[in-house]
PDB file of C-alpha atoms in Angstrom:
ATOM      1  CA  MET A 530     168.082  59.140  37.178  1.00  0.00           C
ATOM      2  CA  SER A 531     169.573  62.597  37.324  1.00  0.00           C
ATOM      3  CA  MET A 532     169.593  64.372  40.990  1.00  0.00           C
ATOM      4  CA  GLN A 533     170.400  67.958  41.460  1.00  0.00           C
ATOM      5  CA  ARG A 534     172.428  68.517  44.704  1.00  0.00           C
ATOM      6  CA  PRO A 535     170.193  70.058  47.419  1.00  0.00           C
ATOM      7  CA  SER A 536     171.518  73.003  49.442  1.00  0.00           C
ATOM      8  CA  LYS A 537     170.025  72.807  52.425  1.00  0.00           C
ATOM      9  CA  PRO A 538     169.881  70.326  55.515  1.00  0.00           C
ATOM     10  CA  ILE A 539     166.428  69.529  55.233  1.00  0.00           C
ATOM     11  CA  LEU A 540     166.521  69.020  51.549  1.00  0.00           C
ATOM     12  CA  LEU A 541     169.133  66.501  52.158  1.00  0.00           C
ATOM     13  CA  PHE A 542     167.218  65.107  54.572  1.00  0.00           C
ATOM     14  CA  LEU A 543     164.184  64.766  51.823  1.00  0.00           C
ATOM     15  CA  LEU A 544     166.504  63.122  49.258  1.00  0.00           C
ATOM     16  CA  LEU A 545     167.542  60.099  51.580  1.00  0.00           C
ATOM     17  CA  LEU A 546     164.186  59.647  52.455  1.00  0.00           C
ATOM     18  CA  GLN A 547     163.500  59.132  48.997  1.00  0.00           C
ATOM     19  CA  PHE A 548     166.344  56.984  49.450  1.00  0.00           C
ATOM     20  CA  ALA A 549     143.369  37.556  53.229  1.00  0.00           C
ATOM     21  CA  ALA A 550     144.983  37.090  56.271  1.00  0.00           C
ATOM     22  CA  CYS A 551     143.975  35.579  59.649  1.00  0.00           C
ATOM     23  CA  ARG A 552     143.776  38.463  62.255  1.00  0.00           C
ATOM     24  CA  ASP A 553     143.382  38.470  66.152  1.00  0.00           C
ATOM     25  CA  ARG A 554     140.466  40.538  66.686  1.00  0.00           C
ATOM     26  CA  GLY A 555     139.411  42.306  69.722  1.00  0.00           C
ATOM     27  CA  THR A 556     135.888  43.575  70.429  1.00  0.00           C
ATOM     28  CA  ASN A 557     136.021  47.331  70.606  1.00  0.00           C
ATOM     29  CA  PRO A 558     138.869  49.833  69.280  1.00  0.00           C
ATOM     30  CA  THR A 559     141.007  51.379  72.030  1.00  0.00           C
ATOM     31  CA  THR A 560     140.817  55.082  72.732  1.00  0.00           C
ATOM     32  CA  ILE A 561     143.770  57.169  72.885  1.00  0.00           C
ATOM     33  CA  SER A 562     143.031  57.291  76.785  1.00  0.00           C
ATOM     34  CA  GLN A 563     142.690  53.847  77.219  1.00  0.00           C
ATOM     35  CA  MET A 564     146.166  53.319  76.218  1.00  0.00           C
ATOM     36  CA  THR A 565     148.483  52.194  78.731  1.00  0.00           C
ATOM     37  CA  LYS A 566     151.560  54.530  79.217  1.00  0.00           C
ATOM     38  CA  GLY A 567     154.733  53.743  80.570  1.00  0.00           C
ATOM     39  CA  THR A 568     158.588  54.044  80.089  1.00  0.00           C
ATOM     40  CA  VAL A 569     161.410  51.490  79.252  1.00  0.00           C
ATOM     41  CA  ASP A 570     164.876  51.845  80.568  1.00  0.00           C
ATOM     42  CA  ASN A 571     167.421  51.454  77.999  1.00  0.00           C
ATOM     43  CA  ASN A 572     171.098  52.048  79.742  1.00  0.00           C
ATOM     44  CA  GLY A 573     169.654  54.680  81.633  1.00  0.00           C
ATOM     45  CA  VAL A 574     167.719  56.333  79.211  1.00  0.00           C
ATOM     46  CA  ASP A 575     163.783  56.465  79.715  1.00  0.00           C
ATOM     47  CA  ILE A 576     161.943  55.625  76.386  1.00  0.00           C
ATOM     48  CA  HIS A 577     158.331  56.625  76.527  1.00  0.00           C
ATOM     49  CA  TYR A 578     155.689  54.180  75.283  1.00  0.00           C
ATOM     50  CA  THR A 579     152.015  53.532  74.940  1.00  0.00           C
ATOM     51  CA  ASP A 580     150.409  50.171  74.426  1.00  0.00           C
ATOM     52  CA  SER A 581     146.706  49.020  74.003  1.00  0.00           C
ATOM     53  CA  LYS A 582     147.830  45.698  75.344  1.00  0.00           C
ATOM     54  CA  ALA A 583     145.348  43.561  73.533  1.00  0.00           C
ATOM     55  CA  GLY A 584     146.018  41.379  70.386  1.00  0.00           C
ATOM     56  CA  GLU A 585     148.477  38.765  69.437  1.00  0.00           C
ATOM     57  CA  THR A 586     150.243  40.777  66.312  1.00  0.00           C
ATOM     58  CA  VAL A 587     151.691  44.077  67.286  1.00  0.00           C
ATOM     59  CA  LEU A 588     151.825  47.123  65.182  1.00  0.00           C
ATOM     60  CA  PHE A 589     154.887  49.046  66.605  1.00  0.00           C
ATOM     61  CA  PHE A 590     154.637  52.641  65.496  1.00  0.00           C
ATOM     62  CA  VAL A 591     157.702  54.662  65.320  1.00  0.00           C
ATOM     63  CA  HIS A 592     157.560  58.643  64.587  1.00  0.00           C
ATOM     64  CA  GLY A 593     159.997  60.563  62.330  1.00  0.00           C
ATOM     65  CA  TRP A 594     162.428  63.533  62.756  1.00  0.00           C
ATOM     66  CA  GLY A 595     161.436  66.104  64.996  1.00  0.00           C
ATOM     67  CA  ILE A 596     157.991  64.901  66.300  1.00  0.00           C
ATOM     68  CA  ASP A 597     156.473  62.452  68.616  1.00  0.00           C
ATOM     69  CA  HIS A 598     154.202  59.273  69.449  1.00  0.00           C
ATOM     70  CA  THR A 599     151.063  61.529  68.702  1.00  0.00           C
ATOM     71  CA  TYR A 600     151.293  61.977  65.155  1.00  0.00           C
ATOM     72  CA  TRP A 601     150.071  58.091  65.161  1.00  0.00           C
ATOM     73  CA  ASP A 602     146.888  58.915  67.097  1.00  0.00           C
ATOM     74  CA  SER A 603     144.483  57.870  64.264  1.00  0.00           C
ATOM     75  CA  GLN A 604     146.357  54.786  63.689  1.00  0.00           C
ATOM     76  CA  THR A 605     146.228  53.849  67.418  1.00  0.00           C
ATOM     77  CA  SER A 606     142.565  54.361  67.677  1.00  0.00           C
ATOM     78  CA  TYR A 607     141.648  52.561  64.201  1.00  0.00           C
ATOM     79  CA  PHE A 608     144.023  49.635  64.443  1.00  0.00           C
ATOM     80  CA  SER A 609     143.399  48.876  68.146  1.00  0.00           C
ATOM     81  CA  LYS A 610     140.231  46.885  67.057  1.00  0.00           C
ATOM     82  CA  ALA A 611     142.441  44.049  65.516  1.00  0.00           C
ATOM     83  CA  TYR A 612     145.775  44.375  66.733  1.00  0.00           C
ATOM     84  CA  ARG A 613     148.026  45.439  69.596  1.00  0.00           C
ATOM     85  CA  VAL A 614     148.990  48.937  69.004  1.00  0.00           C
ATOM     86  CA  VAL A 615     152.464  50.285  70.412  1.00  0.00           C
ATOM     87  CA  THR A 616     154.045  53.793  69.971  1.00  0.00           C
ATOM     88  CA  ILE A 617     157.156  55.242  71.510  1.00  0.00           C
ATOM     89  CA  ASP A 618     158.760  58.295  71.650  1.00  0.00           C
ATOM     90  CA  LEU A 619     162.281  57.897  70.391  1.00  0.00           C
ATOM     91  CA  PRO A 620     165.073  59.048  72.825  1.00  0.00           C
ATOM     92  CA  GLY A 621     165.751  62.778  72.275  1.00  0.00           C
ATOM     93  CA  PHE A 622     162.070  63.687  71.289  1.00  0.00           C
ATOM     94  CA  GLY A 623     158.788  63.733  72.962  1.00  0.00           C
ATOM     95  CA  THR A 624     159.011  62.889  76.425  1.00  0.00           C
ATOM     96  CA  SER A 625     161.673  60.176  75.933  1.00  0.00           C
ATOM     97  CA  GLY A 626     165.150  60.777  77.744  1.00  0.00           C
ATOM     98  CA  ARG A 627     167.944  62.795  76.401  1.00  0.00           C
ATOM     99  CA  ASN A 628     170.638  61.803  78.773  1.00  0.00           C
ATOM    100  CA  ARG A 629     173.031  60.375  76.225  1.00  0.00           C
ATOM    101  CA  THR A 630     175.390  61.327  73.351  1.00  0.00           C
ATOM    102  CA  SER A 631     174.776  58.669  70.771  1.00  0.00           C
ATOM    103  CA  TRP A 632     171.780  59.572  68.186  1.00  0.00           C
ATOM    104  CA  THR A 633     172.771  56.853  65.701  1.00  0.00           C
ATOM    105  CA  VAL A 634     170.523  54.873  63.577  1.00  0.00           C
ATOM    106  CA  GLU A 635     172.122  51.776  65.443  1.00  0.00           C
ATOM    107  CA  ALA A 636     171.534  52.920  68.718  1.00  0.00           C
ATOM    108  CA  TYR A 637     167.901  54.072  67.657  1.00  0.00           C
ATOM    109  CA  ALA A 638     167.425  50.294  66.589  1.00  0.00           C
ATOM    110  CA  ARG A 639     168.733  49.149  70.039  1.00  0.00           C
ATOM    111  CA  ASP A 640     165.916  51.366  71.352  1.00  0.00           C
ATOM    112  CA  ILE A 641     163.207  49.175  69.726  1.00  0.00           C
ATOM    113  CA  LYS A 642     165.072  45.772  70.648  1.00  0.00           C
ATOM    114  CA  ALA A 643     164.559  47.337  74.447  1.00  0.00           C
ATOM    115  CA  VAL A 644     161.029  47.944  74.325  1.00  0.00           C
ATOM    116  CA  MET A 645     160.157  44.717  72.384  1.00  0.00           C
ATOM    117  CA  GLU A 646     161.960  42.550  75.297  1.00  0.00           C
ATOM    118  CA  ALA A 647     160.327  44.979  78.066  1.00  0.00           C
ATOM    119  CA  LEU A 648     156.757  44.382  76.608  1.00  0.00           C
ATOM    120  CA  GLU A 649     157.786  40.808  75.553  1.00  0.00           C
ATOM    121  CA  LEU A 650     156.584  41.388  71.815  1.00  0.00           C
ATOM    122  CA  LYS A 651     156.081  38.957  69.429  1.00  0.00           C
ATOM    123  CA  LYS A 652     154.854  38.811  66.068  1.00  0.00           C
ATOM    124  CA  VAL A 653     155.767  42.432  65.153  1.00  0.00           C
ATOM    125  CA  ILE A 654     155.087  44.613  62.338  1.00  0.00           C
ATOM    126  CA  LEU A 655     157.485  47.732  62.438  1.00  0.00           C
ATOM    127  CA  ILE A 656     156.300  51.079  60.923  1.00  0.00           C
ATOM    128  CA  GLY A 657     158.750  53.672  60.768  1.00  0.00           C
ATOM    129  CA  HIS A 658     157.878  57.346  59.242  1.00  0.00           C
ATOM    130  CA  SER A 659     160.423  59.768  57.933  1.00  0.00           C
ATOM    131  CA  MET A 660     163.904  59.062  59.242  1.00  0.00           C
ATOM    132  CA  SER A 661     162.787  55.921  61.161  1.00  0.00           C
ATOM    133  CA  GLY A 662     162.832  53.974  57.889  1.00  0.00           C
ATOM    134  CA  SER A 663     166.468  53.644  58.636  1.00  0.00           C
ATOM    135  CA  ILE A 664     165.812  52.699  62.436  1.00  0.00           C
ATOM    136  CA  VAL A 665     163.093  50.049  61.713  1.00  0.00           C
ATOM    137  CA  VAL A 666     165.516  48.522  58.989  1.00  0.00           C
ATOM    138  CA  GLU A 667     168.335  48.287  61.092  1.00  0.00           C
ATOM    139  CA  ALA A 668     165.897  46.878  63.854  1.00  0.00           C
ATOM    140  CA  ALA A 669     164.927  44.362  61.715  1.00  0.00           C
ATOM    141  CA  ARG A 670     168.354  43.358  60.522  1.00  0.00           C
ATOM    142  CA  ALA A 671     170.333  43.666  63.977  1.00  0.00           C
ATOM    143  CA  HIS A 672     167.512  42.209  66.265  1.00  0.00           C
ATOM    144  CA  PRO A 673     165.307  40.176  63.794  1.00  0.00           C
ATOM    145  CA  SER A 674     163.495  37.957  66.457  1.00  0.00           C
ATOM    146  CA  GLY A 675     160.041  38.693  66.566  1.00  0.00           C
ATOM    147  CA  ILE A 676     159.821  41.056  63.703  1.00  0.00           C
ATOM    148  CA  ILE A 677     157.653  39.652  60.813  1.00  0.00           C
ATOM    149  CA  GLY A 678     157.593  42.592  58.422  1.00  0.00           C
ATOM    150  CA  LEU A 679     158.246  46.229  57.845  1.00  0.00           C
ATOM    151  CA  VAL A 680     156.249  49.467  56.496  1.00  0.00           C
ATOM    152  CA  GLY A 681     157.790  52.449  55.584  1.00  0.00           C
ATOM    153  CA  VAL A 682     155.855  55.816  55.477  1.00  0.00           C
ATOM    154  CA  ASP A 683     157.293  58.367  53.341  1.00  0.00           C
ATOM    155  CA  ASN A 684     160.733  57.292  53.393  1.00  0.00           C
ATOM    156  CA  MET A 685     163.505  55.187  51.359  1.00  0.00           C
ATOM    157  CA  LYS A 686     162.707  57.481  48.269  1.00  0.00           C
ATOM    158  CA  ALA A 687     166.172  57.319  47.185  1.00  0.00           C
ATOM    159  CA  ILE A 688     168.184  54.642  48.466  1.00  0.00           C
ATOM    160  CA  GLY A 689     170.585  54.602  45.537  1.00  0.00           C
ATOM    161  CA  PHE A 690     171.798  58.350  46.851  1.00  0.00           C
ATOM    162  CA  ALA A 691     175.425  58.610  47.915  1.00  0.00           C
ATOM    163  CA  MET A 692     177.172  61.621  49.394  1.00  0.00           C
ATOM    164  CA  THR A 693     180.537  62.377  47.829  1.00  0.00           C
ATOM    165  CA  PRO A 694     183.705  63.235  50.569  1.00  0.00           C
ATOM    166  CA  GLU A 695     183.116  67.151  49.187  1.00  0.00           C
ATOM    167  CA  MET A 696     179.230  66.822  49.827  1.00  0.00           C
ATOM    168  CA  GLU A 697     179.982  65.624  53.184  1.00  0.00           C
ATOM    169  CA  ARG A 698     182.114  68.567  54.146  1.00  0.00           C
ATOM    170  CA  GLU A 699     179.870  70.936  52.577  1.00  0.00           C
ATOM    171  CA  TRP A 700     176.974  69.391  54.811  1.00  0.00           C
ATOM    172  CA  ASP A 701     179.062  69.593  58.151  1.00  0.00           C
ATOM    173  CA  THR A 702     179.081  73.544  57.630  1.00  0.00           C
ATOM    174  CA  HIS A 703     175.571  73.412  56.611  1.00  0.00           C
ATOM    175  CA  TYR A 704     174.653  71.287  59.705  1.00  0.00           C
ATOM    176  CA  ALA A 705     176.677  73.636  62.097  1.00  0.00           C
ATOM    177  CA  THR A 706     174.733  76.502  60.785  1.00  0.00           C
ATOM    178  CA  MET A 707     171.286  74.703  61.160  1.00  0.00           C
ATOM    179  CA  GLU A 708     172.396  73.900  64.872  1.00  0.00           C
ATOM    180  CA  LYS A 709     173.193  77.407  65.648  1.00  0.00           C
ATOM    181  CA  HIS A 710     170.104  78.932  64.107  1.00  0.00           C
ATOM    182  CA  PHE A 711     167.768  76.163  64.304  1.00  0.00           C
ATOM    183  CA  GLU A 712     164.320  77.618  64.632  1.00  0.00           C
ATOM    184  CA  ARG A 713     165.258  79.959  61.641  1.00  0.00           C
ATOM    185  CA  SER A 714     166.480  77.063  59.585  1.00  0.00           C
ATOM    186  CA  VAL A 715     163.147  74.881  60.176  1.00  0.00           C
ATOM    187  CA  ALA A 716     161.162  78.005  59.188  1.00  0.00           C
ATOM    188  CA  GLU A 717     162.868  78.732  56.116  1.00  0.00           C
ATOM    189  CA  GLU A 718     163.230  74.739  54.985  1.00  0.00           C
ATOM    190  CA  GLY A 719     160.202  73.422  56.409  1.00  0.00           C
ATOM    191  CA  LYS A 720     157.899  74.134  53.364  1.00  0.00           C
ATOM    192  CA  PHE A 721     159.891  71.477  51.512  1.00  0.00           C
ATOM    193  CA  LEU A 722     158.006  68.924  53.746  1.00  0.00           C
ATOM    194  CA  PHE A 723     154.738  69.888  52.485  1.00  0.00           C
ATOM    195  CA  SER A 724     152.766  69.887  49.177  1.00  0.00           C
ATOM    196  CA  PRO A 725     150.031  72.375  48.011  1.00  0.00           C
ATOM    197  CA  THR A 726     147.532  70.122  49.319  1.00  0.00           C
ATOM    198  CA  THR A 727     148.586  70.212  52.988  1.00  0.00           C
ATOM    199  CA  ASP A 728     146.412  71.546  55.387  1.00  0.00           C
ATOM    200  CA  PRO A 729     147.671  74.738  56.979  1.00  0.00           C
ATOM    201  CA  ALA A 730     146.812  73.702  60.518  1.00  0.00           C
ATOM    202  CA  VAL A 731     149.236  70.658  59.716  1.00  0.00           C
ATOM    203  CA  GLN A 732     152.164  72.642  58.564  1.00  0.00           C
ATOM    204  CA  LYS A 733     151.802  74.995  61.707  1.00  0.00           C
ATOM    205  CA  ARG A 734     151.649  71.825  64.047  1.00  0.00           C
ATOM    206  CA  VAL A 735     154.594  70.166  62.458  1.00  0.00           C
ATOM    207  CA  LEU A 736     156.614  73.376  62.182  1.00  0.00           C
ATOM    208  CA  ARG A 737     155.888  73.940  66.001  1.00  0.00           C
ATOM    209  CA  ASP A 738     156.870  70.573  66.977  1.00  0.00           C
ATOM    210  CA  ILE A 739     160.093  70.340  64.915  1.00  0.00           C
ATOM    211  CA  SER A 740     161.338  73.991  66.208  1.00  0.00           C
ATOM    212  CA  SER A 741     160.692  72.917  69.709  1.00  0.00           C
ATOM    213  CA  ALA A 742     163.231  69.690  69.448  1.00  0.00           C
ATOM    214  CA  ASP A 743     166.557  69.893  71.023  1.00  0.00           C
ATOM    215  CA  PRO A 744     168.962  71.680  68.058  1.00  0.00           C
ATOM    216  CA  ALA A 745     171.870  69.328  68.834  1.00  0.00           C
ATOM    217  CA  ILE A 746     170.034  66.110  69.061  1.00  0.00           C
ATOM    218  CA  ALA A 747     167.687  67.139  65.777  1.00  0.00           C
ATOM    219  CA  VAL A 748     171.005  67.963  64.027  1.00  0.00           C
ATOM    220  CA  ALA A 749     172.901  64.928  65.174  1.00  0.00           C
ATOM    221  CA  SER A 750     170.263  62.486  63.980  1.00  0.00           C
ATOM    222  CA  LEU A 751     170.106  63.742  60.457  1.00  0.00           C
ATOM    223  CA  LYS A 752     173.967  63.714  60.218  1.00  0.00           C
ATOM    224  CA  ASN A 753     173.899  60.066  61.441  1.00  0.00           C
ATOM    225  CA  LEU A 754     170.805  59.594  58.754  1.00  0.00           C
ATOM    226  CA  ASP A 755     173.398  60.776  56.330  1.00  0.00           C
ATOM    227  CA  LYS A 756     175.610  57.944  56.572  1.00  0.00           C
ATOM    228  CA  TYR A 757     173.363  55.093  56.673  1.00  0.00           C
ATOM    229  CA  PRO A 758     173.878  52.746  53.640  1.00  0.00           C
ATOM    230  CA  PHE A 759     170.116  52.065  52.961  1.00  0.00           C
ATOM    231  CA  ALA A 760     170.950  49.869  49.322  1.00  0.00           C
ATOM    232  CA  GLN A 761     173.496  47.752  51.290  1.00  0.00           C
ATOM    233  CA  LYS A 762     171.301  47.283  54.643  1.00  0.00           C
ATOM    234  CA  LEU A 763     168.097  46.265  52.263  1.00  0.00           C
ATOM    235  CA  GLN A 764     169.942  43.856  50.387  1.00  0.00           C
ATOM    236  CA  SER A 765     170.089  41.530  53.364  1.00  0.00           C
ATOM    237  CA  LEU A 766     166.612  42.426  54.675  1.00  0.00           C
ATOM    238  CA  GLU A 767     164.777  39.096  55.303  1.00  0.00           C
ATOM    239  CA  GLN A 768     161.530  40.469  56.391  1.00  0.00           C
ATOM    240  CA  PRO A 769     158.932  41.778  53.490  1.00  0.00           C
ATOM    241  CA  LEU A 770     159.192  45.517  53.050  1.00  0.00           C
ATOM    242  CA  TYR A 771     156.059  47.699  52.223  1.00  0.00           C
ATOM    243  CA  LEU A 772     156.290  51.442  51.327  1.00  0.00           C
ATOM    244  CA  ILE A 773     153.427  53.852  51.795  1.00  0.00           C
ATOM    245  CA  ASN A 774     154.729  56.789  50.162  1.00  0.00           C
ATOM    246  CA  SER A 775     153.339  60.259  48.711  1.00  0.00           C
ATOM    247  CA  ASP A 776     154.036  61.115  45.292  1.00  0.00           C
ATOM    248  CA  TYR A 777     154.880  64.741  46.048  1.00  0.00           C
ATOM    249  CA  GLN A 778     158.584  63.646  45.734  1.00  0.00           C
ATOM    250  CA  PRO A 779     158.921  60.451  43.440  1.00  0.00           C
ATOM    251  CA  THR A 780     160.207  57.481  44.898  1.00  0.00           C
ATOM    252  CA  ASP A 781     163.161  55.818  42.764  1.00  0.00           C
ATOM    253  CA  THR A 782     162.036  52.590  41.951  1.00  0.00           C
ATOM    254  CA  LEU A 783     164.918  51.958  39.511  1.00  0.00           C
ATOM    255  CA  ALA A 784     167.489  51.866  42.447  1.00  0.00           C
ATOM    256  CA  PHE A 785     165.480  49.135  44.183  1.00  0.00           C
ATOM    257  CA  LYS A 786     165.710  47.002  41.065  1.00  0.00           C
ATOM    258  CA  GLN A 787     169.088  47.680  40.313  1.00  0.00           C
ATOM    259  CA  ASN A 788     170.142  46.689  43.759  1.00  0.00           C
ATOM    260  CA  HIS A 789     167.677  43.421  43.567  1.00  0.00           C
ATOM    261  CA  ILE A 790     165.528  44.818  46.614  1.00  0.00           C
ATOM    262  CA  ASP A 791     162.092  43.340  47.010  1.00  0.00           C
ATOM    263  CA  TYR A 792     159.715  45.616  47.872  1.00  0.00           C
ATOM    264  CA  HIS A 793     155.992  46.674  47.680  1.00  0.00           C
ATOM    265  CA  LEU A 794     155.058  50.408  46.880  1.00  0.00           C
ATOM    266  CA  LEU A 795     151.681  51.786  47.877  1.00  0.00           C
ATOM    267  CA  ASN A 796     150.778  55.353  46.605  1.00  0.00           C
ATOM    268  CA  MET A 797     149.215  57.669  49.024  1.00  0.00           C
ATOM    269  CA  GLY A 798     148.923  60.166  46.311  1.00  0.00           C
ATOM    270  CA  THR A 799     149.707  64.055  46.711  1.00  0.00           C
ATOM    271  CA  THR A 800     150.140  64.536  50.491  1.00  0.00           C
ATOM    272  CA  GLY A 801     153.233  66.047  51.960  1.00  0.00           C
ATOM    273  CA  HIS A 802     155.577  64.367  54.435  1.00  0.00           C
ATOM    274  CA  TYR A 803     152.936  63.424  56.682  1.00  0.00           C
ATOM    275  CA  PRO A 804     150.522  61.096  55.129  1.00  0.00           C
ATOM    276  CA  MET A 805     149.168  59.586  58.276  1.00  0.00           C
ATOM    277  CA  ILE A 806     147.709  62.873  59.577  1.00  0.00           C
ATOM    278  CA  GLU A 807     147.112  64.730  56.136  1.00  0.00           C
ATOM    279  CA  ASN A 808     144.915  62.068  55.152  1.00  0.00           C
ATOM    280  CA  SER A 809     144.419  59.297  57.712  1.00  0.00           C
ATOM    281  CA  LYS A 810     141.582  57.369  55.958  1.00  0.00           C
ATOM    282  CA  ARG A 811     143.299  56.621  52.798  1.00  0.00           C
ATOM    283  CA  PHE A 812     146.678  56.130  54.949  1.00  0.00           C
ATOM    284  CA  ASN A 813     144.913  53.613  57.061  1.00  0.00           C
ATOM    285  CA  ALA A 814     143.563  51.775  54.336  1.00  0.00           C
ATOM    286  CA  LEU A 815     146.867  51.415  52.614  1.00  0.00           C
ATOM    287  CA  LEU A 816     148.508  50.419  55.700  1.00  0.00           C
ATOM    288  CA  GLU A 817     145.586  47.571  56.341  1.00  0.00           C
ATOM    289  CA  LYS A 818     146.381  46.327  52.854  1.00  0.00           C
ATOM    290  CA  ALA A 819     150.212  46.007  53.731  1.00  0.00           C
ATOM    291  CA  ILE A 820     149.731  44.650  56.859  1.00  0.00           C
ATOM    292  CA  GLY A 821     147.195  41.658  55.565  1.00  0.00           C
ATOM    293  CA  SER A 822     149.762  40.958  52.771  1.00  0.00           C
ATOM    294  CA  ILE A 823     152.471  40.939  55.594  1.00  0.00           C
ATOM    295  CA  MET A 824     150.384  38.297  57.766  1.00  0.00           C
ATOM    296  CA  GLU A 825     149.525  36.397  54.904  1.00  0.00           C
ATOM    297  CA  LYS A 826     153.076  35.764  53.575  1.00  0.00           C
ATOM    298  CA  GLY A 827     154.080  34.866  57.457  1.00  0.00           C
ATOM    299  CA  ALA A 828     151.333  32.172  57.240  1.00  0.00           C
ATOM    300  CA  ARG A 829     152.530  30.095  54.115  1.00  0.00           C
TER     301      ARG A 829
END
């Protein structure tokens, strides 16, 4: 599969992203206002979370780059009728702390572990959007206890993509420019996050939220994502992996086959990079299918 080299940081980010069960049902869905809110301290950094509390099986939602936990509001309302639903703001984003210097995939995976331990979560399905595909994979590999499955949301579309040393040098320059002129870079490149079908209101919300992120943290998290060896990591993943991807940019399924990685792809159709808010009804149906399959595998 040929691949042209991108010329902007967000374009590289998108390339890297390309890189019948027995369920514990509650009586009523939880509304957003009924979610318990709190913080978990991980080495002095506060991690904001919401928790529906009820249910044995946990759906642990992790937002993507530059946004926050509210992007899962439709899923929180829908799935809390059947599962315990937990969302977080990753450190550096939303209302979580920013008082640290490490923004690596591995550091974020430790944040997941800290929240799971603090809330005593068992039987967890990790659901990661965008850059958090790498985070949930790393969490499942490095801290597998209690994690029964993974769902990637519009990510892992080009797991075979690798940067050359020359490209790394070029991107260091691009990232320095992006950090210096962050809002302008987001405005110029953000259009690549959307498809022709993406509602203008969604586009406005996303660009507003990303633009308000801390430039140093946002850029550092992207740079560290560049270095994550997806194919190598996925080869040692023990939990079942499901991908709910839009097809505005195709998923390189050949890379999964060439690297002997087991996965299940569920096609969202022609949404942009934010399927959970662009078409929540279809997204929830696909996620429900993935969850059911994961739980069925775990029951065998």
